[in-house]
Tab-separated table of C-alpha atoms and ligand atoms in Angstrom:
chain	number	residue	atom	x	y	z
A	1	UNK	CA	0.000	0.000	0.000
A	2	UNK	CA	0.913	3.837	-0.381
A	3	UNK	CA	0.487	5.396	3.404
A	4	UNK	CA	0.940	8.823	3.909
A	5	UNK	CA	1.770	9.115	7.186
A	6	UNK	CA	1.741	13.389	8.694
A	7	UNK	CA	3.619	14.055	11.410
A	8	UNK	CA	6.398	11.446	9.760
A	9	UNK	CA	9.146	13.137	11.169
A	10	UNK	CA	8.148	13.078	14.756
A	11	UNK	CA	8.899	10.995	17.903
A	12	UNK	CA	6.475	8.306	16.646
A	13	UNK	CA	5.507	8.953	13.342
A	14	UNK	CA	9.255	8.681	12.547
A	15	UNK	CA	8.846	4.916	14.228
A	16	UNK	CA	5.401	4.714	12.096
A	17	UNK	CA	7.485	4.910	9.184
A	18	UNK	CA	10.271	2.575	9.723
A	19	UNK	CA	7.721	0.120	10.703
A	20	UNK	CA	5.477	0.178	7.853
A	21	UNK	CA	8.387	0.263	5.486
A	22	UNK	CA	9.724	-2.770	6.437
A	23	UNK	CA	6.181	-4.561	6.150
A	24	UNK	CA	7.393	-3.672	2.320
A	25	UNK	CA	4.857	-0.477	2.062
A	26	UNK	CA	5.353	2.570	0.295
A	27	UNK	CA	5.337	5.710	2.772
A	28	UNK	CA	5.168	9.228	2.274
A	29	UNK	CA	6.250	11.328	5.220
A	30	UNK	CA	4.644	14.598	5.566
A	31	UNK	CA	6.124	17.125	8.314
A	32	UNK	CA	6.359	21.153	8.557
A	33	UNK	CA	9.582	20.063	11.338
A	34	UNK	CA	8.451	22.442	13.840
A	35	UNK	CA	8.409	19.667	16.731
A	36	UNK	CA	9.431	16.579	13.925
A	37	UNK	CA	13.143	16.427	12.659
A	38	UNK	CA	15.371	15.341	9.837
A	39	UNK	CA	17.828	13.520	12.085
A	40	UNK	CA	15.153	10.804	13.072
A	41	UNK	CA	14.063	10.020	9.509
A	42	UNK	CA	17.742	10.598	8.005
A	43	UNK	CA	18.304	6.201	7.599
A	44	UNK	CA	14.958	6.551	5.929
A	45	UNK	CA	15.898	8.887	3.332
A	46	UNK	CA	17.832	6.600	0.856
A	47	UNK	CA	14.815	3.937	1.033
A	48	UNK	CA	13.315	3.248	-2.186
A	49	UNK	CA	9.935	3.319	-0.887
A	50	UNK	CA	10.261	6.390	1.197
A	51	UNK	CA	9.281	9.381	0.168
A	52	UNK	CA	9.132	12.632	1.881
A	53	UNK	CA	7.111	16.243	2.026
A	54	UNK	CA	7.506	19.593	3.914
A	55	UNK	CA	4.179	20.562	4.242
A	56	UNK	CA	1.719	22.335	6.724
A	57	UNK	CA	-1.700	20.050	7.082
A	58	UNK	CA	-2.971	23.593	8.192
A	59	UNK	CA	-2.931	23.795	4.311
A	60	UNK	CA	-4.431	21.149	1.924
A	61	UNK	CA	-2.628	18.988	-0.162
A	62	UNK	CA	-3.432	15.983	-2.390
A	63	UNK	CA	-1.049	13.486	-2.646
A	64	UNK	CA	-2.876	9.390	-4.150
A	65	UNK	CA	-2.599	6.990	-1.346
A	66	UNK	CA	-4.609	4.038	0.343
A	67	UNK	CA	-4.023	4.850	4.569
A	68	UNK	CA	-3.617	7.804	5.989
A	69	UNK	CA	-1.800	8.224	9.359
A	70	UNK	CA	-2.518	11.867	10.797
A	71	UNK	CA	-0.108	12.485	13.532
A	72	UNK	CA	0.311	16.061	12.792
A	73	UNK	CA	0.142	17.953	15.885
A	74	UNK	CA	2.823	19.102	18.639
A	75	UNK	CA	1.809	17.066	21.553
A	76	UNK	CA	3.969	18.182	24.427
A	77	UNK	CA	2.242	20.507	26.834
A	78	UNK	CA	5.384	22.868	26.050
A	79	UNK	CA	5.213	22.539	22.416
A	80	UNK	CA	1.513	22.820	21.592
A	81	UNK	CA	1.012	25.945	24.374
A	82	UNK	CA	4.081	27.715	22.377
A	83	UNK	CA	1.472	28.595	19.123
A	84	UNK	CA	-2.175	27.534	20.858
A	85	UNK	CA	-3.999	29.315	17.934
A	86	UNK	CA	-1.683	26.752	15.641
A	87	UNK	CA	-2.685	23.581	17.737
A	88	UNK	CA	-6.637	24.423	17.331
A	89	UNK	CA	-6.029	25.105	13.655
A	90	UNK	CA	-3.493	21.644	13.051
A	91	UNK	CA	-6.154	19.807	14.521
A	92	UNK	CA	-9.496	21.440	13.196
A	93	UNK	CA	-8.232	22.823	9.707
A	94	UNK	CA	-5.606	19.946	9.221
A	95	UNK	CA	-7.760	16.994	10.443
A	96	UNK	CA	-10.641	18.642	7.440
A	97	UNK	CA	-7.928	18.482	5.108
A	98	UNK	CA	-7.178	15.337	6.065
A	99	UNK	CA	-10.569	13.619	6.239
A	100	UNK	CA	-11.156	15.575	2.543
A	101	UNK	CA	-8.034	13.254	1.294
A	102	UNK	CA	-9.477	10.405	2.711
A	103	UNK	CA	-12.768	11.330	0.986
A	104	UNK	CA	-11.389	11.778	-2.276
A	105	UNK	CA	-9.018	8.862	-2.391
A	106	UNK	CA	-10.844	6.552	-0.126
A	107	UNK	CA	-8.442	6.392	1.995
A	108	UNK	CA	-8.802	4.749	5.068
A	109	UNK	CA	-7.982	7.526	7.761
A	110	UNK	CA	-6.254	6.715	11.435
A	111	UNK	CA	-6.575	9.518	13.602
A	112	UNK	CA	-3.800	10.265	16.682
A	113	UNK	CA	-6.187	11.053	19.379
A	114	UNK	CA	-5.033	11.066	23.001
A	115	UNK	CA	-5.366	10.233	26.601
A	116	UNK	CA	-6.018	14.409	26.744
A	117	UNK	CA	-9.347	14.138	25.623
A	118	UNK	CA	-10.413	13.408	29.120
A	119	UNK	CA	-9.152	16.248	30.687
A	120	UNK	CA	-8.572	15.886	34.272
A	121	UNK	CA	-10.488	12.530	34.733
A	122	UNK	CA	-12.766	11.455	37.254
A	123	UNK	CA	-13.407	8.145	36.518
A	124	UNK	CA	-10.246	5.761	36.848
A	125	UNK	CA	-9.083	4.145	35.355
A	126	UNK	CA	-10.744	5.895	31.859
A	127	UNK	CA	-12.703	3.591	29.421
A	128	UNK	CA	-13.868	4.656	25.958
A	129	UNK	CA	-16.959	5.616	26.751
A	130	UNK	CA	-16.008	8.428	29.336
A	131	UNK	CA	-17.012	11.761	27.877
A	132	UNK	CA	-14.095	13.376	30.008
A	133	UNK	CA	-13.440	16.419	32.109
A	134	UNK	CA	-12.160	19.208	30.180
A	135	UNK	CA	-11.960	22.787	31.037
A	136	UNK	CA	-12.662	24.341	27.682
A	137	UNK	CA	-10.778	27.792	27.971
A	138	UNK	CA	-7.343	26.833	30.226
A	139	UNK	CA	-3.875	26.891	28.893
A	140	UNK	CA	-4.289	22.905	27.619
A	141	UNK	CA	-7.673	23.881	25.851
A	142	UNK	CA	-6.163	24.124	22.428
A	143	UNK	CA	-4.706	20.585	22.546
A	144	UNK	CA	-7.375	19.188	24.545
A	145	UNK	CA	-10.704	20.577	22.692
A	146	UNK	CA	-8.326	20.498	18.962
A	147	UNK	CA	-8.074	16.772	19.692
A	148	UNK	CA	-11.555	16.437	20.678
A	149	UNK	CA	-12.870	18.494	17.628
A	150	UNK	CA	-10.797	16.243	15.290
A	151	UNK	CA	-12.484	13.013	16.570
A	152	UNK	CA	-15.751	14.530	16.016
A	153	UNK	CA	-15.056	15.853	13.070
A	154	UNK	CA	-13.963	12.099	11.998
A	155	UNK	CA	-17.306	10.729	13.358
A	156	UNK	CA	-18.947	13.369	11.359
A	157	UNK	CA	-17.137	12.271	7.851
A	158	UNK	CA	-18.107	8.609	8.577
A	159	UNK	CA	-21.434	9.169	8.900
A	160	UNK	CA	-22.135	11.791	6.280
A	161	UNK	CA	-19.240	10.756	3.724
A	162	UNK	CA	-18.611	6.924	4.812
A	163	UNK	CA	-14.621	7.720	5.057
A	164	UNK	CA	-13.332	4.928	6.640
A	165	UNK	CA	-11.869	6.187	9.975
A	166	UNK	CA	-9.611	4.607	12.719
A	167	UNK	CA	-9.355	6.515	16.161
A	168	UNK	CA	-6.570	6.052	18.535
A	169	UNK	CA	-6.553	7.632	22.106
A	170	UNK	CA	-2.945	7.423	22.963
A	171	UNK	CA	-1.844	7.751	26.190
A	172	UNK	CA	1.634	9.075	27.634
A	173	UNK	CA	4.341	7.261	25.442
A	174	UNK	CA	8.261	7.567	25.425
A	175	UNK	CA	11.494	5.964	23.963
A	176	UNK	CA	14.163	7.066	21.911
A	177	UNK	CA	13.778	10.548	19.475
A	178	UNK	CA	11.560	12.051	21.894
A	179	UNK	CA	12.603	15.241	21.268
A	180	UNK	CA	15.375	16.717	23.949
A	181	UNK	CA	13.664	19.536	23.959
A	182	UNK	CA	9.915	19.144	24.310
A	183	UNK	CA	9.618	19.469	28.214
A	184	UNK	CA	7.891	15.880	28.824
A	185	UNK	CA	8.619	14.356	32.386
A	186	UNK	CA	10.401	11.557	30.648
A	187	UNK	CA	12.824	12.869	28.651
A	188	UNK	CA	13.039	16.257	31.612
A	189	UNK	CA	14.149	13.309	34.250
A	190	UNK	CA	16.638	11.478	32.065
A	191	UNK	CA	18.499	14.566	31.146
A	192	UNK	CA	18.417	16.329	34.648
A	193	UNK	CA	19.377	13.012	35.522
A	194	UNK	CA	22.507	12.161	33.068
A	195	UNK	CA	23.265	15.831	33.502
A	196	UNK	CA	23.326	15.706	37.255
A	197	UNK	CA	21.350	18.793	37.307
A	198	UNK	CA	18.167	19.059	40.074
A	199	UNK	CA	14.904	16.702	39.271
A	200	UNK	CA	12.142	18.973	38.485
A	201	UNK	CA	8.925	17.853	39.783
A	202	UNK	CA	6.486	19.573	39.664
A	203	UNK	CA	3.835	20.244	42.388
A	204	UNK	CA	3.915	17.263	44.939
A	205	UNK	CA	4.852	14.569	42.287
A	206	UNK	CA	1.916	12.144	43.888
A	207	UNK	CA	0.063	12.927	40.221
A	208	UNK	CA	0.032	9.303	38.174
A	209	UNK	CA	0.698	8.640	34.477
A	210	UNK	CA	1.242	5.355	32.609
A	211	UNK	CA	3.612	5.431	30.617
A	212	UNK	CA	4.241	3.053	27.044
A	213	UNK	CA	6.989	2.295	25.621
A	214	UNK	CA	6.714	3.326	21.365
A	215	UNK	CA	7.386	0.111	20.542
A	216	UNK	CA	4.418	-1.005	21.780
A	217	UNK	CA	2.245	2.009	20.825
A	218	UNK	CA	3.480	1.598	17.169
A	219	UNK	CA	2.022	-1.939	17.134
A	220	UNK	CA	-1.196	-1.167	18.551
A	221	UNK	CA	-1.002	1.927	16.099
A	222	UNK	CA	-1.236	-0.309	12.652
A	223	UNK	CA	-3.315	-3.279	14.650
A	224	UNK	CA	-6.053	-0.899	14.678
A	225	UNK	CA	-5.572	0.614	11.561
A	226	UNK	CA	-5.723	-2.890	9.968
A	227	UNK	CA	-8.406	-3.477	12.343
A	228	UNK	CA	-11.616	-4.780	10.355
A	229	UNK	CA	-14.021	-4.592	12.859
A	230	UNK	CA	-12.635	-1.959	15.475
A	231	UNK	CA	-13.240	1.785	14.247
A	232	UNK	CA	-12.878	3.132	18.404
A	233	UNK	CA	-12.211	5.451	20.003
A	234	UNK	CA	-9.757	2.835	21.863
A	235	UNK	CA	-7.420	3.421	24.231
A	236	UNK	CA	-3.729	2.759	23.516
A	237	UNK	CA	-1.213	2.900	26.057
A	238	UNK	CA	0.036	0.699	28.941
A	239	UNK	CA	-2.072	0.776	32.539
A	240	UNK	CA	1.104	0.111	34.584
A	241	UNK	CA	0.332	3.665	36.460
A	242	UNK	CA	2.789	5.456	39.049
A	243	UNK	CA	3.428	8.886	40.643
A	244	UNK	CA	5.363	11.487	39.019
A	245	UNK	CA	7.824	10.922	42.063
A	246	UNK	CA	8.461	7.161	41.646
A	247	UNK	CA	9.214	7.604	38.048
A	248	UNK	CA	11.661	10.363	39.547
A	249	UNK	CA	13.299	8.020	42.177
A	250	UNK	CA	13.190	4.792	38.997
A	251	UNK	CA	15.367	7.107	36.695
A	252	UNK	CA	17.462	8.424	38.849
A	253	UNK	CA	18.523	5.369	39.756
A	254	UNK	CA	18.857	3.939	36.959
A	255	UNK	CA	20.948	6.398	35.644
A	256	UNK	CA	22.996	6.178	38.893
A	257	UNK	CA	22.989	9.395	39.254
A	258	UNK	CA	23.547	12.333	42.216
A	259	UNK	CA	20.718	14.789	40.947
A	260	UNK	CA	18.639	15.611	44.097
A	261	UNK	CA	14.806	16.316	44.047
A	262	UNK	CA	13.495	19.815	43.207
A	263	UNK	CA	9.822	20.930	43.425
A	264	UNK	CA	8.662	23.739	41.063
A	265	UNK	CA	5.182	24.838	40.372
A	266	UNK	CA	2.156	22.327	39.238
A	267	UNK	CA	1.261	23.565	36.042
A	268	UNK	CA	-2.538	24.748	35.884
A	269	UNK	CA	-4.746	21.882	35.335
A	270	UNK	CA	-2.311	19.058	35.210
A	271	UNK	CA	-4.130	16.024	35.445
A	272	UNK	CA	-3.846	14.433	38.700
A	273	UNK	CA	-4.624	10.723	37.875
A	274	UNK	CA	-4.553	8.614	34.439
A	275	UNK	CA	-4.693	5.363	33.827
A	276	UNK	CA	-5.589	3.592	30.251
A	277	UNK	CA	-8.419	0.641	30.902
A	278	UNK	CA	-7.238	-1.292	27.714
A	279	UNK	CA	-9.869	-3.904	28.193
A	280	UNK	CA	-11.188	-2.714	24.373
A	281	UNK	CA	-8.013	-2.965	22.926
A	282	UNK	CA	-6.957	-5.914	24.153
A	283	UNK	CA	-10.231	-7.639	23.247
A	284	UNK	CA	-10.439	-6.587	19.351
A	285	UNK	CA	-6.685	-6.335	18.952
A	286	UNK	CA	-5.349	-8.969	20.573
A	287	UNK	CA	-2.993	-5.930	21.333
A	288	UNK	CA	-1.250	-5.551	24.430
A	289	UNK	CA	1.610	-3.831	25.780
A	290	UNK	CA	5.214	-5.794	26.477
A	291	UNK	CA	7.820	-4.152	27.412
A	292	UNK	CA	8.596	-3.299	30.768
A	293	UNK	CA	9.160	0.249	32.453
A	294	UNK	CA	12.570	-0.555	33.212
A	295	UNK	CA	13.476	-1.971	29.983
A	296	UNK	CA	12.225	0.687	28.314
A	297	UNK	CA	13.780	3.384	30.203
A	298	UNK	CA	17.171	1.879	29.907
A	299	UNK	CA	16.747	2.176	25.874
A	300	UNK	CA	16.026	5.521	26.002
A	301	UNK	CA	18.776	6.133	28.257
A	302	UNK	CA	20.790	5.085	25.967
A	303	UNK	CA	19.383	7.251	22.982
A	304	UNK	CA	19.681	10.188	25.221
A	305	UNK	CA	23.468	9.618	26.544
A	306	UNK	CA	24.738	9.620	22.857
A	307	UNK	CA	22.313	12.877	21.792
A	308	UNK	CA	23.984	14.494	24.995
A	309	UNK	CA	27.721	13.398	23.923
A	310	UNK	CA	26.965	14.813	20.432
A	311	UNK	CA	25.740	18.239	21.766
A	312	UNK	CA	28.618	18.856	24.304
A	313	UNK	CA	31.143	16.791	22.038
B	1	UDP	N1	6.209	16.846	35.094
B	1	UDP	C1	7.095	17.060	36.135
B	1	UDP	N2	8.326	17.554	35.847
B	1	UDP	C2	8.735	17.829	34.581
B	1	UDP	C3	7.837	17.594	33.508
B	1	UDP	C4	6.575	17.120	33.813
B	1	UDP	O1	6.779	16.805	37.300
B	1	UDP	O2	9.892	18.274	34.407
B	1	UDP	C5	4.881	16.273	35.389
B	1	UDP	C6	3.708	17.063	34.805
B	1	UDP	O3	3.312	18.099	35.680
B	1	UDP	C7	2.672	15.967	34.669
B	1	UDP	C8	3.488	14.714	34.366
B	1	UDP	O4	4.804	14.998	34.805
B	1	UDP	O5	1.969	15.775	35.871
B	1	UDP	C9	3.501	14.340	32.889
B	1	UDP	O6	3.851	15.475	32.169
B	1	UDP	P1	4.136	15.452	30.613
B	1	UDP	O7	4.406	16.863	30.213
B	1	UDP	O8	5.156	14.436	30.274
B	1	UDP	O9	2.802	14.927	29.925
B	1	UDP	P2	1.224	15.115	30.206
B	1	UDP	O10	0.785	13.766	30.612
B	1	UDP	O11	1.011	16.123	31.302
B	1	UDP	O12	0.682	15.574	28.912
């Protein structure tokens, strides 16, 4: 198949692409690079099959191709609060232009939703069919509501234009090319920690996540876009759920390192608990997460050590 796959250049869609090249498809990688970047798709450039795009989804485009994987969209708290006005429009103009490509080409369409779409939850752990708790105007509105528009909007084209549509809710993921950058607990903790600079947690650091490793996530990713019976909203992501602080104390251990604790600030509604129930998933999927927190941390470790020798070397 042809898959155009937006957001190609980013922490997973740069995975996405690796992976569905070497199940022999043709993929065309679509990225504007203001969160993706060249150095994680570089191998992929001299690929036969791979072909790639710098392009704005805020923009239509029209490129022949049979899946469409839209993971356009800065998705760190940092990076999508730097341009909010860009976030809403990535995810209400791009996922239109999107859903329009699908339309024309008949395209089947996977949407990157997320674990954001219910807000600061209060049901736990959160099932599909939790409507969420979002605060509509706050500094994570643009992601939050943009991601919730775009799965309505992909409802909407199913039943008035039968586009075939796919929706993921993806919950906290991390691994290597997570950007160094992009403010994320993860990839904050394993530099403060290989730097031996302070740990910054924020607030009290007894707020949960889960947290999957994108090996995983990438498999779940193209189970349920080859899915033929499972359209979702379905929760990807792995339930094994811990504090903010224990993830603190599991890196900086790992990393055997001498950075003590620092507490800053809890940014304004931070969720305080999540938790993925993957019941739905692992039902009509057969899909369920493997690797292990501490496996998974120690590979991005690594990924991390050598993008830190680079910089200072
Ligand atoms: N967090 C933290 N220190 C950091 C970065 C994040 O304590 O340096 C906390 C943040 O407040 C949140 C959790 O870690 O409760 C996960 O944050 P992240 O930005 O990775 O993703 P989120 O799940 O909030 O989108």
């Amino acid at each position: 198949m042809r898959i155009l796959v937006t957001g190609g250049s980013g922490f997973l869609g740069s995975h996405l692409c690796e992976a569905l090249l070497s199940q022999g498809h043709e993929v065309i990688c679509l990225d504007n690079f203001f969160t993706g970047s060249k150095s994680n798709i570089r191998p992929l450039l001299t690929h036969d099959h791979f072909e790639l795009i710098r392009h704005d989804i805020i923009n239509p485009i029209d490129v022949e191709c049979d899946r469409i994987y839209n993971l356009a969209c800065p998705a760190s708290p940092v990076h999508y609060q730097f341009n909010p006005v860009r976030t809403i429009q990535a995810n209400v103009l791009g996922m239109t232009h999107m859903l329009e490509l699908a339309k024309r080409t008949k395209a089947r369409i996977l949407q990157a939703s997320t674990s954001e779409v219910y807000g600061d939850p209060t049901v736990h752990p959160q099932k599909e069919d939790y409507w969420g708790n979002v605060n509509p105007i706050g500094p994570r509105s643009c992601y939050d509501e943009g991601k919730r528009v775009a799965e309505t909007l992909m409802k909407d084209y199913n039943r008035q234009f039968n586009v075939e549509i796919r929706i993921a809710r993806i919950f906290n993921t991390y691994g290597p090319r997570m950007a160094l950058n992009d403010g994320r607990v993860v990839s904050n903790f394993i530099l403060q920690a290989l730097r031996g600079e302070a740990i910054t947690i924020y607030g009290k650091g007894t707020q949960t996540r889960s947290f999957c490793y994108v090996s995983d996530m990438i498999e779940g990713l193209i189970r349920l876009m080859e899915s033929d019976t499972l359209e979702g909203p379905v929760n990807l992501g792995n339930p094994n759920e811990l504090t903010v602080s224990t993830l603190a104390n599991q890196i900086v251990a790992l990393c055997d390192s001498k950075s003590p604790i620092q507490y800053d600030p809890l940014p304004q509604d931070d969720p305080v608990m999540r938790r993925p129930d993957i019941g739905l998933a692992k039902t009509q999927l057969d899909w369920e997460p493997k690797v292990e927190l501490t496996t998974g941390l120690k590979k991005t470790m690594a990924y991390f050590q050598e993008r830190v020798k680079k910089i200072s070397g």
